[in-house]
Amino acid sequence: MDDELDTTIREAVDCAEVVALLPAVAQLTGDLALLRDELRPDPERLLEPEAGLTPEQQADARKLAAEALRAHLDAGAASAPPGLDRLRALLAFVVGDAEVVEEYLPLFTEELALQGTDPRAPDWTLDDIAPDADVRVAIIGAGMSGLLMAHRLQQAGVPYVVLDKNHDVGGTWLENTYPGCRVDVANHLYSYSFVHHDWPQHFSTQPVLLDYFRRCAEEFGVREHIRFATEVTDAVWDQQQGRWRLTLATEQGTEELEATAVVSAVGQLNRPAYPDIAGRERFAGPAFHSARWDHEVDLAGKRVAVIGTGASAVQLIPPVAEEAEHLTIFQRTPNWLVPTPEYMQDIPAGLRWLQRQVPAYAAWYRFWLFWKNTEGMLAATEVEEGWDDPRSVGALNDILRELLTAHLEQEFADAPQLLEHVIPDYPPSAKRVIRDDGTWPAALKRDDVDLVTEPIAEITPRGVRTGDGIEHEVDVLVYGTGFEASRFLTPMRVVGRGGRDLHEHWGGDARAYLGMNVPGFPNLFCLYGPNTNIVINGSIIYFSECSVSYVLRCLRLLLERGARAMDVREDVHDEYNEWIDEGNRARVWSVDGVSSWYKNEHGRSAQNWPFSLLEYWKRTRRPDLDAYELL
Ligand code: NAP
């Protein structure tokens, strides 16, 4: 029996990340002596597996953790959540620098939810502060952000309605059903901080994600407040009444709805972008976009073309290549690939056992992902002044380029004819980096797959003609050409104070204060709005959690002050956006000559957040009254 438990523990610790394992077991057992100096991760080596710990160090750490866990289980000891001092020591083990720990401590007290509670839940209710207030929030979108907003409003007892054009919750995870679709941010990070889940894979597939959000909607109890098949076509601010009037297109016809505040949770990557290629409408066979997959079309025995090689196309191409008779890929720009061997692997049974026995492991693993992938990688995206190699933007970015080039050379060592077409000539992270476990390179190397890099000249009834005059005949055409990411909140018509039209006001160059507020549009809050996207692999759920907490605090402020609405001041908004632009100019995704959905038609990044995740958390902690005009 004992041997069996030893074996189970051994198997569990063997598949854990050492950097998360030691703090998790130290937290469980209360034994901080486990956090030995010689087993501490090196903050300078975050890019390396296990932060550069040698195999011997890793083995020592696993042995230490296994023994401590065994003793703890034998003793049947209870475990108390860590107090601040213990949390400080645990964080210090991973982060190293005491000052940095102090800076991040309040954020991680929230984000890791180690007390087993939900620290981001509102600590007030409408009944407490303004029971008679006339308030109703309209949330547009029942995806990841909209569900979260609904949940928090429900917790605060604030009346709300969610409006979604689809027939179910899930947003992007409902709409994107293309083969191979999965999340490319590890699920331990890409999940609500307060809803723990036994993920079957490190990077789960679309059906698993959709189930997760469906389950959340049920557990939050928000489903009955969602009106499906209801598209908001217009939102107009009624100056007289100080409220929003929404026009809804439903299956029964058009309707009006009033709300005191509107939260847009429509996402950035929602409306498919079709390429402006001549002859598109002339193609005779089935043609569809990755986000509008036509499951009626059987690809078996067909010649298929995929235009685009972004994150969506790279996922759908390998299964399509399996099914189709022949596949032609039209690539305009190659991707940097980041080695991720566990990308499509199941989470080992041992690790799932560990998470049940040591629930803190999932939290520390989340922290480790957050730390190394986001805050830890930011420096590698910095544009250094005077750097004159166009292949990179600074010393760290160049190290990353070398590492990723070596990876590509290794992946394509047996296909030298492909190598020149797959090594990007732009700096890493200027476009989204793609996760690679060998599946994508293997698809490119197949005999029945052609990679075409000659620019497309036109689409013909029979296929795609490239600039060299060759017509590539195909039966089915798939557009993996991305989304209209810059056209925030389209196609909705939004009219604010004094008849100001949001889209005319933006002129294709969307800006908002904290990604949420636009001057002249009182009580309109955007989630995943302008400049709240993150490039290096952080989780957009983090941003939504920060933004949603902020919206709740704004509503509370309005209710406490007895004000009807708040409108961000133009000068505050402008100054904020100058700061954002300056930040983005110093990041690799702004470099000239690289096109991506990170830039709008003006060449400005209206999408990305250029600073640390901590910075966004700090800025959204509480509304600054001076930033707003209260109406
Ligand atoms: P995308 O990254 O914008 O990729 C669009 C692709 O289409 C690019 O390869 C682009 O080439 C190509 N393209 C566009 N117009 C073209 C034209 N006229 N001729 C030839 N090629 C053309 O879109 P996406 O792949 O849908 O991904 C968008 C974002 O969605 C991702 O960056 C990611 O944030 C998110 N996403 C996430 C996941 C996930 O978590 N699993 C999966 C998919 C997508 P150029 O590069 O030359 O412009």
XYZ file of C-alpha atoms and ligand atoms in Angstrom:
679
model
C 0.000 0.000 0.000
C 2.747 2.368 1.050
C 4.805 1.524 -1.980
C 1.810 2.238 -4.122
C 1.442 5.717 -2.634
C 5.150 6.349 -3.098
C 4.843 5.374 -6.743
C 1.819 7.621 -7.208
C 3.632 10.554 -5.613
C 6.756 9.875 -7.630
C 4.778 9.818 -10.877
C 2.989 12.989 -9.898
C 6.054 15.036 -9.010
C 7.907 13.743 -12.050
C 5.475 15.422 -14.405
C 5.119 18.657 -12.423
C 6.953 21.907 -13.176
C 9.554 22.132 -10.454
C 9.279 25.895 -10.201
C 5.589 25.566 -9.259
C 5.951 22.312 -7.336
C 8.144 23.507 -4.498
C 6.048 26.552 -3.517
C 2.862 24.470 -3.828
C 4.161 21.736 -1.519
C 5.712 24.312 0.809
C 2.335 26.009 1.022
C 0.536 22.727 1.671
C 2.925 21.544 4.360
C 3.740 24.965 5.777
C 7.412 24.002 5.508
C 9.211 26.965 3.966
C 12.546 25.170 4.396
C 11.627 23.357 1.178
C 12.365 26.573 -0.687
C 16.077 25.978 -0.762
C 18.381 28.571 -2.217
C 20.149 26.080 -4.452
C 16.810 25.100 -6.054
C 15.684 28.626 -6.761
C 14.880 29.451 -10.421
C 17.260 31.875 -12.078
C 15.344 35.081 -12.981
C 17.789 35.621 -15.851
C 16.905 32.284 -17.437
C 13.139 32.427 -17.693
C 13.238 31.591 -21.405
C 14.691 28.168 -20.663
C 12.730 25.101 -19.538
C 12.404 25.029 -15.736
C 14.145 28.426 -15.697
C 17.496 26.820 -16.397
C 17.531 24.469 -13.379
C 19.930 21.614 -14.116
C 18.602 18.021 -14.302
C 20.309 17.389 -10.933
C 18.620 20.397 -9.335
C 15.281 19.294 -10.768
C 15.753 15.756 -9.451
C 16.649 17.089 -5.976
C 13.595 19.336 -5.969
C 11.263 16.534 -7.003
C 12.701 14.212 -4.349
C 12.333 16.881 -1.696
C 8.743 17.606 -2.714
C 7.855 13.902 -2.848
C 9.199 13.276 0.658
C 7.428 16.282 2.096
C 4.177 15.352 0.418
C 4.422 11.767 1.647
C 5.042 12.892 5.224
C 2.144 15.322 4.996
C -0.256 12.694 3.695
C 0.908 10.152 6.312
C 0.309 12.657 9.082
C -3.118 13.442 7.672
C -2.238 17.032 8.457
C -4.563 19.893 7.662
C -3.394 22.844 5.590
C -4.182 26.472 6.195
C -4.081 29.122 3.465
C -0.893 31.162 3.648
C -0.894 34.505 5.417
C 0.794 37.488 3.809
C 4.233 36.712 5.211
C 4.194 33.170 3.966
C 2.874 34.266 0.582
C 5.716 36.770 0.428
C 8.273 34.021 1.055
C 6.677 31.732 -1.521
C 6.630 34.458 -4.156
C 10.200 35.429 -3.338
C 11.319 31.906 -4.132
C 10.109 32.214 -7.729
C 10.622 35.923 -8.344
C 13.854 36.463 -6.473
C 13.833 40.209 -5.943
C 12.213 41.320 -2.663
C 11.201 44.701 -4.089
C 9.476 43.059 -7.032
C 7.664 40.751 -4.627
C 6.343 43.728 -2.670
C 5.149 45.341 -5.877
C 3.283 42.273 -7.030
C 2.042 40.976 -3.688
C -1.412 42.666 -3.729
C -2.013 41.575 -7.323
C -1.148 37.971 -6.627
C -3.192 37.880 -3.455
C -6.092 38.450 -5.841
C -4.988 36.558 -8.911
C -3.956 33.345 -7.141
C -6.993 33.255 -4.850
C -4.955 31.093 -2.479
C -7.337 31.637 0.401
C -9.862 29.490 -1.437
C -12.126 32.511 -1.796
C -12.896 34.802 -4.723
C -11.054 38.027 -3.858
C -12.364 39.826 -6.942
C -16.024 39.380 -6.019
C -17.674 42.762 -5.331
C -17.730 43.595 -1.625
C -21.000 45.518 -1.924
C -24.506 45.027 -3.157
C -27.000 47.405 -4.645
C -29.249 46.810 -1.662
C -26.506 48.015 0.676
C -25.774 51.268 -1.044
C -28.703 52.395 -3.177
C -31.667 50.040 -2.914
C -34.003 52.424 -4.720
C -31.672 53.304 -7.568
C -33.022 52.994 -11.067
C -30.250 50.999 -12.685
C -30.006 48.387 -15.393
C -26.890 47.355 -17.287
C -27.010 46.011 -20.833
C -24.106 43.704 -21.649
C -23.500 43.076 -25.327
C -21.998 39.626 -25.861
C -22.171 36.361 -23.909
C -18.595 35.280 -24.475
C -15.822 35.084 -21.920
C -15.999 38.786 -20.927
C -19.773 39.181 -21.054
C -20.361 36.158 -18.818
C -17.865 37.491 -16.324
C -19.513 40.923 -16.307
C -22.915 39.310 -15.782
C -21.579 37.194 -12.929
C -20.131 40.170 -11.085
C -23.285 42.259 -11.539
C -25.337 39.364 -10.286
C -23.110 39.083 -7.219
C -23.657 42.791 -6.586
C -27.397 42.449 -7.109
C -27.375 44.952 -9.972
C -30.070 44.288 -12.603
C -28.666 43.459 -16.021
C -29.453 41.829 -19.313
C -27.035 40.127 -21.693
C -27.715 40.421 -25.419
C -26.031 38.068 -27.848
C -26.473 37.587 -31.576
C -25.772 33.842 -31.251
C -27.949 31.022 -29.906
C -25.618 30.066 -27.084
C -22.879 31.423 -24.829
C -19.169 31.182 -25.615
C -18.526 33.931 -28.196
C -15.331 33.099 -30.013
C -15.377 29.543 -28.595
C -18.842 29.038 -30.016
C -18.146 30.545 -33.423
C -14.764 29.042 -34.202
C -15.443 25.368 -34.889
C -12.767 24.785 -37.511
C -10.907 21.475 -37.242
C -7.924 21.652 -34.902
C -9.198 24.704 -33.028
C -7.713 24.938 -29.546
C -6.517 27.615 -27.172
C -2.876 28.597 -27.602
C -2.498 30.042 -24.117
C -2.103 27.390 -21.425
C -5.434 26.678 -19.763
C -4.080 27.128 -16.281
C -3.718 30.765 -17.280
C -6.532 30.971 -19.811
C -9.322 30.449 -17.286
C -11.133 32.575 -14.742
C -8.961 33.019 -11.649
C -11.859 31.934 -9.426
C -13.177 28.917 -11.372
C -10.854 25.971 -11.043
C -11.158 23.275 -13.626
C -9.671 19.874 -14.141
C -8.316 20.584 -17.638
C -7.809 17.454 -19.737
C -5.014 19.063 -21.757
C -2.570 21.896 -21.253
C -4.079 23.665 -24.271
C -7.613 22.418 -24.575
C -9.638 22.055 -27.721
C -12.545 24.301 -28.682
C -15.274 21.898 -27.479
C -13.630 21.749 -24.040
C -13.430 25.539 -23.866
C -17.026 25.888 -24.975
C -18.109 23.412 -22.279
C -16.145 25.384 -19.700
C -17.943 28.621 -20.556
C -21.312 26.847 -20.705
C -20.631 25.362 -17.295
C -19.627 28.777 -15.944
C -22.824 30.330 -17.293
C -24.828 27.660 -15.450
C -22.861 27.928 -12.233
C -22.954 31.715 -12.239
C -26.708 31.464 -12.714
C -26.643 34.106 -15.459
C -28.147 32.117 -18.322
C -31.698 33.189 -17.658
C -30.632 36.814 -18.051
C -29.273 36.241 -21.544
C -31.327 37.068 -24.611
C -29.983 34.958 -27.442
C -30.486 35.614 -31.166
C -30.594 39.294 -30.286
C -28.239 41.632 -32.067
C -27.743 45.201 -30.923
C -27.802 47.312 -34.053
C -27.901 50.777 -32.461
C -27.022 52.266 -29.114
C -28.019 55.899 -28.706
C -27.450 58.045 -25.630
C -30.622 59.826 -24.589
C -29.362 63.100 -23.240
C -32.671 64.095 -21.686
C -33.174 60.901 -19.740
C -29.490 60.216 -19.194
C -29.682 56.636 -20.399
C -28.934 54.442 -23.379
C -31.560 53.372 -25.896
C -30.658 50.203 -27.719
C -32.239 48.889 -30.885
C -32.321 45.125 -31.003
C -32.744 42.939 -34.055
C -34.429 39.741 -32.929
C -36.044 36.817 -34.706
C -39.404 38.469 -34.002
C -38.369 41.845 -35.405
C -36.965 45.096 -34.041
C -37.225 46.146 -30.425
C -36.071 48.934 -28.143
C -34.402 48.493 -24.797
C -33.312 51.060 -22.217
C -30.266 50.764 -20.023
C -28.501 53.070 -17.608
C -25.115 51.663 -18.630
C -23.866 49.617 -21.557
C -20.971 47.182 -21.446
C -19.641 46.076 -24.797
C -18.203 42.568 -24.526
C -18.083 41.887 -28.254
C -14.400 40.953 -28.501
C -11.742 42.181 -30.893
C -11.568 39.077 -33.069
C -15.190 38.675 -33.944
C -15.962 39.834 -37.456
C -14.175 37.800 -40.145
C -11.878 39.690 -42.522
C -11.984 38.562 -46.138
C -9.012 39.505 -48.297
C -9.326 42.163 -50.916
C -8.318 39.853 -53.777
C -9.775 40.321 -57.243
C -12.273 37.699 -58.369
C -13.199 36.447 -54.912
C -16.895 36.228 -55.779
C -16.136 34.238 -58.957
C -14.864 31.078 -57.287
C -17.270 28.300 -58.300
C -16.799 25.871 -55.379
C -17.499 26.165 -51.674
C -15.531 28.949 -50.005
C -15.652 29.882 -46.326
C -13.778 31.583 -43.526
C -12.059 29.754 -40.659
C -14.492 31.339 -38.188
C -17.518 30.353 -40.289
C -16.557 26.751 -40.966
C -18.951 24.975 -43.307
C -19.296 21.520 -41.805
C -21.566 20.491 -44.669
C -18.593 20.428 -47.020
C -16.860 17.061 -47.013
C -13.181 17.640 -47.723
C -12.379 13.985 -48.347
C -11.077 13.492 -51.858
C -11.095 17.263 -52.528
C -8.372 19.656 -53.573
C -8.393 22.377 -50.929
C -6.682 25.772 -50.764
C -6.095 27.703 -47.552
C -5.234 31.373 -47.823
C -3.303 32.640 -44.820
C -0.977 31.078 -42.283
C -1.899 32.895 -39.054
C -2.840 31.296 -35.732
C -6.165 29.938 -37.052
C -4.805 28.555 -40.335
C -1.866 26.882 -38.632
C -4.300 24.977 -36.434
C -6.712 23.956 -39.170
C -4.173 23.043 -41.849
C -2.855 19.774 -40.313
C -6.306 18.131 -39.935
C -7.424 19.458 -43.333
C -4.271 18.013 -44.901
C -5.186 14.643 -43.358
C -8.634 14.716 -44.874
C -8.210 16.371 -48.253
C -6.786 14.752 -51.333
C -4.463 17.684 -51.819
C -3.868 20.946 -49.984
C -2.352 24.148 -51.282
C -1.318 26.695 -48.673
C -0.926 30.320 -49.704
C 1.493 31.933 -47.308
C 2.285 35.619 -47.438
C 4.371 35.803 -44.279
C 5.915 32.962 -42.263
C 5.548 32.641 -38.497
C 7.981 32.382 -35.675
C 7.337 29.085 -33.909
C 7.809 28.648 -30.196
C 8.603 25.067 -29.178
C 5.740 23.690 -27.088
C 6.050 19.886 -26.914
C 3.040 19.586 -24.590
C 0.803 21.627 -26.939
C -1.569 18.791 -27.849
C -0.761 16.431 -25.009
C -3.114 15.284 -22.284
C -2.313 16.429 -18.788
C -0.770 13.268 -17.316
C -2.845 11.368 -14.774
C -0.093 12.007 -12.211
C -0.411 15.735 -12.592
C -4.186 15.602 -12.234
C -3.712 13.546 -9.058
C -1.238 16.130 -7.798
C -3.717 18.942 -8.371
C -6.321 17.119 -6.338
C -3.920 16.444 -3.456
C -2.144 19.778 -3.679
C -4.759 22.221 -4.947
C -2.235 25.030 -4.644
C -0.226 23.461 -7.462
C -2.655 24.784 -10.079
C -2.398 28.275 -8.565
C 1.399 28.212 -8.490
C 1.539 26.811 -11.970
C -0.741 29.660 -13.070
C 1.579 32.089 -11.368
C 4.615 30.539 -13.025
C 3.000 30.793 -16.496
C 2.025 34.389 -15.786
C 5.492 35.234 -14.620
C 7.653 33.625 -17.269
C 5.416 34.105 -20.313
C 4.129 37.602 -19.805
C 5.994 39.822 -17.365
C 9.122 37.746 -17.957
C 9.008 38.105 -21.734
C 8.189 41.798 -21.943
C 11.838 42.833 -21.992
C 12.373 40.737 -25.131
C 9.881 42.949 -27.001
C 11.625 46.238 -26.224
C 12.897 48.408 -29.084
C 16.409 49.495 -28.115
C 17.523 52.893 -29.303
C 20.206 52.697 -31.942
C 19.685 48.989 -32.619
C 20.344 48.615 -36.328
C 19.694 44.976 -37.175
C 16.300 44.792 -38.932
C 15.889 41.174 -37.887
C 15.457 42.136 -34.239
C 14.841 45.223 -32.101
C 17.214 44.752 -29.188
C 19.652 42.424 -27.495
C 17.087 40.195 -25.777
C 14.847 40.163 -28.832
C 17.870 39.046 -30.819
C 18.585 36.187 -28.403
C 14.980 35.135 -28.858
C 15.401 35.341 -32.647
C 18.455 33.107 -32.486
C 16.697 30.550 -30.287
C 13.644 30.473 -32.543
C 15.744 30.326 -35.717
C 17.615 27.335 -34.313
C 14.269 25.719 -33.583
C 13.065 26.241 -37.163
C 16.346 24.932 -38.564
C 15.958 21.824 -36.478
C 12.297 21.318 -37.407
C 13.033 21.659 -41.130
C 16.471 20.008 -41.190
C 15.012 17.230 -43.346
C 13.244 19.666 -45.700
C 15.867 22.207 -46.804
C 13.673 23.294 -49.734
C 11.125 24.613 -47.205
C 13.537 26.231 -44.792
C 14.018 29.465 -46.735
C 10.240 29.926 -46.837
C 9.582 29.392 -43.155
C 12.175 31.610 -41.472
C 10.654 35.033 -40.896
C 12.647 38.128 -41.821
C 10.934 40.246 -39.178
C 11.698 40.351 -35.435
C 10.019 37.791 -33.174
C 6.810 39.010 -31.484
C 6.225 41.657 -34.173
C 3.396 39.293 -35.127
C 1.824 36.602 -33.028
C 4.211 33.737 -32.324
C 2.781 30.289 -33.032
C 3.021 27.275 -30.744
C 4.734 24.274 -32.247
C 4.856 20.651 -31.229
C 5.971 19.462 -34.674
C 2.453 19.152 -36.095
C 2.643 22.235 -38.328
C 6.091 21.427 -39.803
C 4.949 17.845 -40.420
C 1.906 19.112 -42.340
C 4.089 21.368 -44.515
C 6.365 18.457 -45.348
C 3.591 16.154 -46.581
C 3.749 15.037 -50.214
C 0.137 16.034 -50.739
C 0.676 19.575 -49.418
C 2.153 22.479 -51.387
C 3.347 25.669 -49.780
C 2.949 28.555 -52.222
C 4.709 31.785 -51.363
C 4.247 33.531 -54.692
C 1.773 36.415 -54.121
C -1.833 35.835 -55.129
C -2.893 37.759 -58.232
C -6.555 36.781 -58.398
C -9.150 34.214 -57.543
C -10.617 32.482 -60.560
C -13.716 30.281 -60.873
C -11.415 27.257 -60.665
C -8.908 28.313 -58.065
C -6.188 30.797 -57.240
C -3.863 32.423 -59.753
C -0.517 33.586 -58.444
C 1.693 36.382 -59.771
C 3.778 33.931 -61.815
C 0.657 33.161 -63.894
C 0.079 29.688 -62.466
C -3.536 28.820 -61.757
C -3.781 26.517 -58.747
C -6.977 24.598 -59.335
C -8.917 23.622 -56.230
C -12.390 22.424 -55.253
C -12.694 24.216 -51.905
C -11.295 27.549 -50.734
C -10.718 28.342 -47.059
C -9.972 31.853 -45.849
C -7.686 31.806 -42.814
C -7.389 35.545 -43.198
C -8.195 36.760 -39.707
C -10.572 39.349 -38.340
C -11.448 43.016 -38.622
C -9.706 43.604 -35.348
C -9.363 47.369 -35.740
C -13.043 47.938 -36.303
C -14.027 47.871 -32.661
C -17.745 47.576 -31.934
C -18.715 47.309 -35.606
C -21.201 46.984 -37.183
C -23.096 48.554 -34.277
C -24.073 52.199 -34.602
C -23.175 53.994 -31.385
C -24.247 57.608 -30.816
C -23.219 59.523 -27.718
C -23.624 63.009 -26.270
C -24.504 65.716 -28.747
C -25.116 63.134 -31.467
C -21.448 62.115 -31.630
C -21.117 58.968 -33.744
C -18.507 56.626 -32.296
C -17.203 55.312 -35.596
C -16.988 58.760 -37.171
C -15.272 59.994 -34.028
C -12.739 57.173 -34.159
C -12.243 57.391 -37.918
C -10.790 53.878 -38.002
C -8.414 54.709 -35.150
C -10.141 53.469 -32.002
C -8.961 54.801 -28.654
C -10.346 54.575 -25.169
C -9.334 55.428 -21.632
C -8.117 52.220 -19.943
C -9.500 50.443 -23.021
C -12.974 51.121 -21.645
C -14.220 54.719 -21.832
C -14.543 57.125 -24.745
C -15.279 60.832 -24.132
C -18.798 61.756 -25.114
C -20.130 58.261 -24.475
C -21.203 58.280 -20.825
C -21.646 54.971 -19.042
C -20.325 53.045 -22.021
C -17.662 50.548 -21.019
C -15.739 48.338 -23.440
C -14.236 45.029 -22.358
C -11.266 43.851 -24.464
C -11.463 47.350 -25.915
C -8.734 49.420 -27.598
C -5.197 48.689 -26.396
C -6.016 45.855 -24.051
C -4.703 42.984 -26.146
C -1.513 41.273 -25.061
C 1.006 39.935 -27.530
C 3.242 37.694 -25.520
C 1.262 34.778 -24.301
C -0.674 36.210 -21.420
C -4.340 35.565 -20.986
C -6.941 38.029 -22.133
C -9.098 36.743 -19.276
C -6.758 38.588 -16.926
C -7.580 41.870 -18.668
C -11.282 41.137 -18.574
C -11.124 40.412 -14.856
C -9.345 43.725 -14.212
C -11.754 45.658 -16.453
C -14.871 44.065 -15.008
C -13.736 44.890 -11.455
C -13.203 48.457 -12.624
C -16.689 48.710 -14.154
C -18.163 47.475 -10.876
C -16.241 50.138 -8.977
C -17.462 52.815 -11.393
C -21.065 51.719 -10.920
C -20.625 51.785 -7.185
C -19.196 55.267 -7.382
C -22.164 56.464 -9.445
C -24.627 54.885 -7.058
C -22.940 56.277 -3.969
C -22.805 59.762 -5.447
C -26.336 59.582 -6.733
C -25.039 60.501 -10.198
C -26.657 59.224 -13.358
C -23.621 58.830 -15.538
C -19.892 59.344 -15.865
C -18.087 60.592 -18.928
C -14.323 60.426 -19.192
C -12.678 63.829 -19.653
C -11.254 64.424 -23.108
C -7.882 65.677 -21.837
C -7.451 62.699 -19.506
C -8.357 60.327 -22.317
C -5.947 62.030 -24.727
C -3.093 62.117 -22.275
C -3.642 58.443 -21.494
C -3.543 57.573 -25.189
C -0.338 59.509 -25.722
C 1.180 57.414 -22.968
C -0.124 54.230 -24.599
C 1.209 55.255 -28.023
C 4.602 56.091 -26.603
C 4.640 52.697 -24.888
C 3.658 50.902 -28.065
C 6.259 52.735 -30.168
C 8.881 51.155 -27.934
C 7.563 47.639 -28.609
C 8.489 45.281 -31.395
C 4.925 45.026 -32.759
C 5.091 48.651 -33.876
C 8.148 48.302 -36.117
C 7.713 49.553 -39.665
C 7.319 47.146 -42.522
C 5.518 44.404 -40.601
C 1.802 44.140 -41.166
C -0.446 42.420 -38.645
C -3.800 42.772 -36.978
C -1.914 44.552 -34.186
C -1.952 47.704 -36.312
C -4.849 49.614 -37.797
C -5.099 51.308 -41.185
C -3.197 54.285 -39.756
C -0.267 52.060 -38.803
C -0.940 52.651 -35.116
C -1.461 49.810 -32.661
C -4.990 50.317 -31.413
C -4.961 46.760 -30.122
C -2.031 46.158 -27.860
C -1.180 46.921 -24.291
C 2.516 47.836 -24.176
C 3.205 47.668 -20.440
C 3.310 45.067 -17.706
C 0.181 43.247 -16.588
C 0.748 44.730 -13.148
C 0.433 48.208 -14.645
C -3.044 47.511 -15.989
C -4.114 46.057 -12.668
C -2.854 49.144 -10.828
C -4.603 51.519 -13.194
C -7.914 49.705 -12.944
C -7.871 49.256 -9.180
C -10.074 52.230 -8.506
C -11.582 54.945 -10.698
C -9.965 58.335 -10.421
C -12.845 60.748 -9.908
C -10.871 63.583 -11.489
C -10.743 61.631 -14.738
C -14.497 61.840 -15.170
C -17.289 64.328 -15.462
C -20.206 63.142 -13.368
C -23.566 63.845 -14.942
P -4.335 36.529 -38.548
O -3.330 36.240 -37.505
O -4.690 37.923 -38.808
O -3.829 35.795 -39.853
C -4.351 36.093 -41.108
C -3.535 35.372 -42.152
O -4.087 35.648 -43.419
C -2.097 35.856 -42.204
O -1.254 34.772 -42.502
C -2.132 36.872 -43.336
O -0.893 37.082 -43.946
C -3.084 36.187 -44.262
N -3.698 37.101 -45.211
C -4.553 38.120 -44.924
N -4.896 38.743 -46.074
C -4.249 38.110 -47.067
C -4.186 38.298 -48.454
N -4.867 39.280 -49.059
N -3.409 37.472 -49.177
C -2.713 36.485 -48.578
N -2.727 36.257 -47.267
C -3.498 37.064 -46.526
O -5.721 35.785 -38.226
P -5.979 34.462 -37.403
O -5.056 33.396 -37.836
O -7.428 34.185 -37.471
O -5.576 34.868 -35.942
C -5.999 36.087 -35.368
C -5.768 36.060 -33.902
O -6.776 35.258 -33.306
C -4.493 35.422 -33.433
O -3.370 36.245 -33.510
C -4.846 35.077 -32.009
O -4.733 36.197 -31.175
C -6.285 34.675 -32.149
N -6.361 33.225 -32.303
C -6.186 32.484 -31.197
C -6.245 31.145 -31.304
C -6.109 30.333 -30.098
O -5.934 30.736 -28.994
N -6.199 29.102 -30.298
C -6.436 30.514 -32.510
C -6.627 31.288 -33.617
C -6.585 32.650 -33.497
P 0.122 38.222 -43.413
O 0.699 37.660 -42.151
O 1.080 38.403 -44.480
O -0.709 39.439 -43.134
